[in-house]
Coordinates of C-alpha atoms in Angstrom, one line a residue:
X1 CA 0.0 0.0 0.0
X2 CA 1.5 3.4 -1.1
X3 CA 0.9 6.0 1.6
X4 CA 1.8 9.7 1.6
X5 CA 4.3 11.0 4.1
X6 CA 1.6 12.7 6.2
X7 CA -0.4 9.4 6.3
X8 CA 2.8 7.5 7.4
X9 CA 3.5 10.1 10.1
X10 CA -0.1 9.9 11.4
X11 CA 0.1 6.1 11.4
X12 CA 3.3 6.2 13.4
X13 CA 2.0 8.8 15.9
X14 CA -1.4 7.0 16.3
X15 CA 0.2 3.5 16.5
X16 CA 2.7 4.6 19.1
X17 CA 0.0 6.4 21.1
X18 CA -2.2 3.3 21.1
X19 CA 0.8 1.1 22.0
X20 CA 1.6 3.3 25.0
X21 CA -2.0 3.3 26.0
X22 CA -2.0 -0.5 26.0
X23 CA 1.3 -0.7 27.9
X24 CA 0.5 1.9 30.6
X25 CA -3.3 1.3 30.8
X26 CA -2.9 -2.4 31.2
X27 CA -0.3 -1.8 33.9
X28 CA -2.6 0.5 35.8
X29 CA -5.5 -2.0 35.5
X30 CA -3.2 -4.9 36.5
X31 CA -1.9 -3.1 39.5
X32 CA -5.4 -2.2 40.7
X33 CA -6.7 -5.8 40.3
X34 CA -3.8 -7.9 41.4
X35 CA -4.0 -7.2 45.1
X36 CA -0.4 -6.3 45.4
X37 CA 0.8 -9.5 43.6
X38 CA 3.5 -8.0 41.3
X39 CA 3.9 -11.3 39.3
X40 CA 0.2 -11.3 38.4
X41 CA 0.3 -7.7 37.5
X42 CA 3.3 -8.2 35.2
X43 CA 1.7 -11.2 33.6
X44 CA -1.5 -9.2 32.8
X45 CA 0.6 -6.4 31.5
X46 CA 2.6 -8.8 29.3
X47 CA -0.5 -10.5 27.8
X48 CA -2.1 -7.1 27.0
X49 CA 1.1 -5.7 25.5
X50 CA 1.8 -8.7 23.3
X51 CA -1.8 -8.9 22.0
X52 CA -2.0 -5.2 21.4
X53 CA 1.3 -5.0 19.7
X54 CA 0.4 -7.8 17.2
X55 CA -2.8 -6.0 16.3
X56 CA -1.2 -2.6 15.9
X57 CA 1.6 -4.0 13.6
X58 CA -1.0 -5.7 11.4
X59 CA -3.1 -2.6 11.2
X60 CA -0.4 0.0 10.6
X61 CA 2.3 -2.1 9.0
X62 CA 1.0 -1.6 5.4
X63 CA 0.8 2.2 6.0
X64 CA 4.1 3.2 7.7
X65 CA 5.9 0.0 8.4
X66 CA 4.6 0.1 12.0
X67 CA 8.0 1.0 13.5
X68 CA 6.6 2.8 16.6
X69 CA 10.3 2.8 17.7
X70 CA 13.1 5.3 16.9
X71 CA 15.7 2.5 17.0
X72 CA 13.8 0.6 14.4
X73 CA 13.4 3.6 12.2
X74 CA 17.1 4.5 12.5
X75 CA 18.1 1.0 11.4
X76 CA 15.7 1.1 8.5
X77 CA 17.0 4.4 7.4
X78 CA 20.6 3.1 7.6
X79 CA 19.6 0.1 5.4
X80 CA 17.9 2.4 2.9
X81 CA 14.4 1.1 3.6
X82 CA 13.3 4.5 5.0
X83 CA 14.3 7.7 3.3
X84 CA 16.8 9.5 5.5
X85 CA 14.8 12.8 5.2
X86 CA 11.9 10.9 6.8
X87 CA 13.8 9.6 9.8
X88 CA 13.5 12.8 12.0
X89 CA 9.7 13.2 11.3
X90 CA 9.2 9.5 12.1
X91 CA 11.0 9.9 15.4
X92 CA 9.1 13.1 16.2
X93 CA 5.8 11.4 15.5
X94 CA 6.7 8.4 17.6
X95 CA 7.8 10.6 20.6
X96 CA 4.7 12.7 20.3
X97 CA 2.5 9.6 20.1
X98 CA 4.2 8.0 23.1
X99 CA 3.5 11.1 25.3
X100 CA -0.1 11.4 24.1
X101 CA -0.6 7.7 24.7
X102 CA 0.5 8.1 28.4
X103 CA -1.9 11.0 28.8
X104 CA -4.7 9.0 27.2
X105 CA -4.2 6.2 29.7
X106 CA -4.4 8.6 32.6
X107 CA -7.6 10.1 31.3
X108 CA -9.2 6.7 31.0
X109 CA -8.4 5.8 34.6
X110 CA -9.3 9.2 36.1
X111 CA -5.7 9.9 37.0
X112 CA -3.9 13.3 36.9
X113 CA -3.1 13.8 33.2
X114 CA 0.2 15.6 33.7
X115 CA 2.7 13.6 35.8
X116 CA 6.2 12.3 35.8
X117 CA 7.3 8.9 36.9
X118 CA 9.2 8.4 40.2
X119 CA 10.1 4.8 39.4
X120 CA 13.8 4.5 39.3
X121 CA 15.2 1.9 36.9
X122 CA 18.9 1.7 36.5
X123 CA 22.1 -0.2 37.2
X124 CA 24.3 -2.5 35.0
X125 CA 21.9 -5.4 35.0
X126 CA 19.0 -3.2 33.8
X127 CA 21.2 -1.6 31.1
X128 CA 22.4 -5.0 29.8
X129 CA 18.8 -6.2 29.8
X130 CA 17.7 -3.3 27.6
X131 CA 20.6 -3.9 25.3
X132 CA 19.7 -7.6 25.0
X133 CA 16.0 -6.8 24.6
X134 CA 16.6 -4.4 21.8
X135 CA 19.2 -6.6 20.1
X136 CA 16.7 -9.5 20.1
X137 CA 13.8 -7.3 18.8
X138 CA 15.9 -5.9 15.9
X139 CA 17.2 -9.3 15.0
X140 CA 13.7 -10.7 14.9
X141 CA 12.6 -7.8 12.7
X142 CA 15.5 -8.2 10.3
X143 CA 15.4 -11.9 9.9
X144 CA 11.7 -13.0 10.3
X145 CA 9.7 -13.9 7.2
X146 CA 7.7 -10.9 6.2
X147 CA 4.4 -12.5 6.7
X148 CA 5.3 -13.6 10.3
X149 CA 7.0 -10.5 11.6
X150 CA 3.9 -9.3 13.6
X151 CA 3.4 -12.6 15.4
X152 CA 7.1 -13.1 16.0
X153 CA 7.7 -9.6 17.3
X154 CA 4.7 -9.8 19.7
X155 CA 5.9 -13.2 20.9
X156 CA 9.4 -12.0 21.5
X157 CA 8.4 -8.9 23.4
X158 CA 6.0 -11.0 25.5
X159 CA 8.9 -13.4 26.4
X160 CA 11.3 -10.5 27.0
X161 CA 9.0 -9.0 29.6
X162 CA 10.0 -12.0 31.7
X163 CA 13.6 -13.0 30.8
X164 CA 15.0 -9.4 31.0
X165 CA 15.6 -7.6 34.2
X166 CA 14.2 -4.4 32.7
X167 CA 10.9 -6.0 31.5
X168 CA 12.0 -5.1 28.0
X169 CA 11.2 -1.5 27.0
X170 CA 13.4 -2.1 23.9
X171 CA 12.2 1.3 22.5
X172 CA 13.4 4.9 23.1
X173 CA 9.9 6.2 22.4
X174 CA 8.5 3.8 25.0
X175 CA 11.0 5.2 27.5
X176 CA 10.0 8.7 26.6
X177 CA 6.3 8.0 27.0
X178 CA 6.6 6.1 30.2
X179 CA 8.5 9.0 31.8
X180 CA 5.1 10.8 31.8
X181 CA 3.3 8.2 33.8
X182 CA 3.9 7.6 37.6
X183 CA 2.4 4.2 37.3
X184 CA 3.3 0.5 37.2
X185 CA 4.9 0.9 33.8
X186 CA 6.6 4.2 34.4
X187 CA 10.3 5.1 34.4
X188 CA 11.8 8.1 36.2
X189 CA 13.3 10.7 33.8
X190 CA 16.6 10.4 35.6
X191 CA 16.7 6.7 34.5
X192 CA 15.8 7.3 30.9
X193 CA 19.2 8.1 29.3
X194 CA 20.8 4.9 30.4
X195 CA 17.9 2.9 28.9
X196 CA 18.1 4.8 25.6
X197 CA 21.8 4.4 25.2
X198 CA 21.6 0.7 25.9
X199 CA 18.8 0.3 23.4
X200 CA 20.7 2.0 20.7
X201 CA 23.8 -0.1 21.3
X202 CA 21.6 -3.2 21.2
X203 CA 20.1 -2.2 17.9
X204 CA 23.6 -1.5 16.4
X205 CA 24.9 -4.9 17.5
X206 CA 21.8 -6.6 16.0
X207 CA 22.6 -5.0 12.6
X208 CA 26.1 -6.3 12.8
X209 CA 25.1 -9.8 13.8
X210 CA 22.5 -9.8 11.0
X211 CA 25.2 -9.0 8.5
X212 CA 27.4 -11.8 9.8
X213 CA 24.5 -14.3 9.5
X214 CA 23.6 -13.2 6.0
X215 CA 25.2 -15.0 3.0
X216 CA 27.6 -13.0 0.8
X217 CA 25.1 -13.2 -2.1
X218 CA 22.4 -11.5 0.0
X219 CA 24.7 -8.9 1.5
X220 CA 24.1 -6.5 -1.3
X221 CA 20.5 -7.5 -2.0
X222 CA 17.5 -7.9 0.3
X223 CA 16.4 -11.4 1.1
X224 CA 12.6 -12.2 0.7
X225 CA 12.1 -11.4 4.4
X226 CA 14.1 -8.2 4.1
X227 CA 12.3 -6.8 1.1
X228 CA 9.0 -6.4 2.7
X229 CA 8.1 -2.8 3.3
X230 CA 6.5 -3.5 6.6
X231 CA 9.2 -3.4 9.2
X232 CA 7.7 -3.4 12.6
X233 CA 7.6 -2.1 16.2

């Protein structure tokens, strides 16, 4: 599907906003209903996020590629699959959408709209976890068959909620949006930079590993899974 640039930017902003509404809103609901059981709350948050992510990729993928993630957009621009001039507008749309999604969650749950998270997330383990989470996400995106990217990305993120110490943000826009929510899914602004740096490093390593895993014949040409225009999350 050929979309105009404004349509692509709207899709990225709307998709990222809805993704943040799913992540933050399900976190609020889970915390309220779990009776203080953090494991149950995380499980509910995971299931909602994985399901919502799959749907959003399927809906917006044909329009914009359904990146919803500056790290993904940067990799696609580096690979020539996203025009370089479009990278900054994509990232701007994603960041705006993430913030609006956090505010939408607050409005739905009768919370104060404007707030900042006080939930500190940091330390070597958390940063390594974010690097691993983003590395895995990009590797899945780069190597998954085009028709199965949505399901595989959603499944990976669902798993990474549990096997990473950081609960797998894997997305600088998600970090930005979660700063604006003092809720179960939030992250304090003072913790954000470490997460973003780790995510960008993880994405860069994934690109390098993908090249190592690719055959010399395909190094200069996209494989069937790489030629799809819908590169997600």
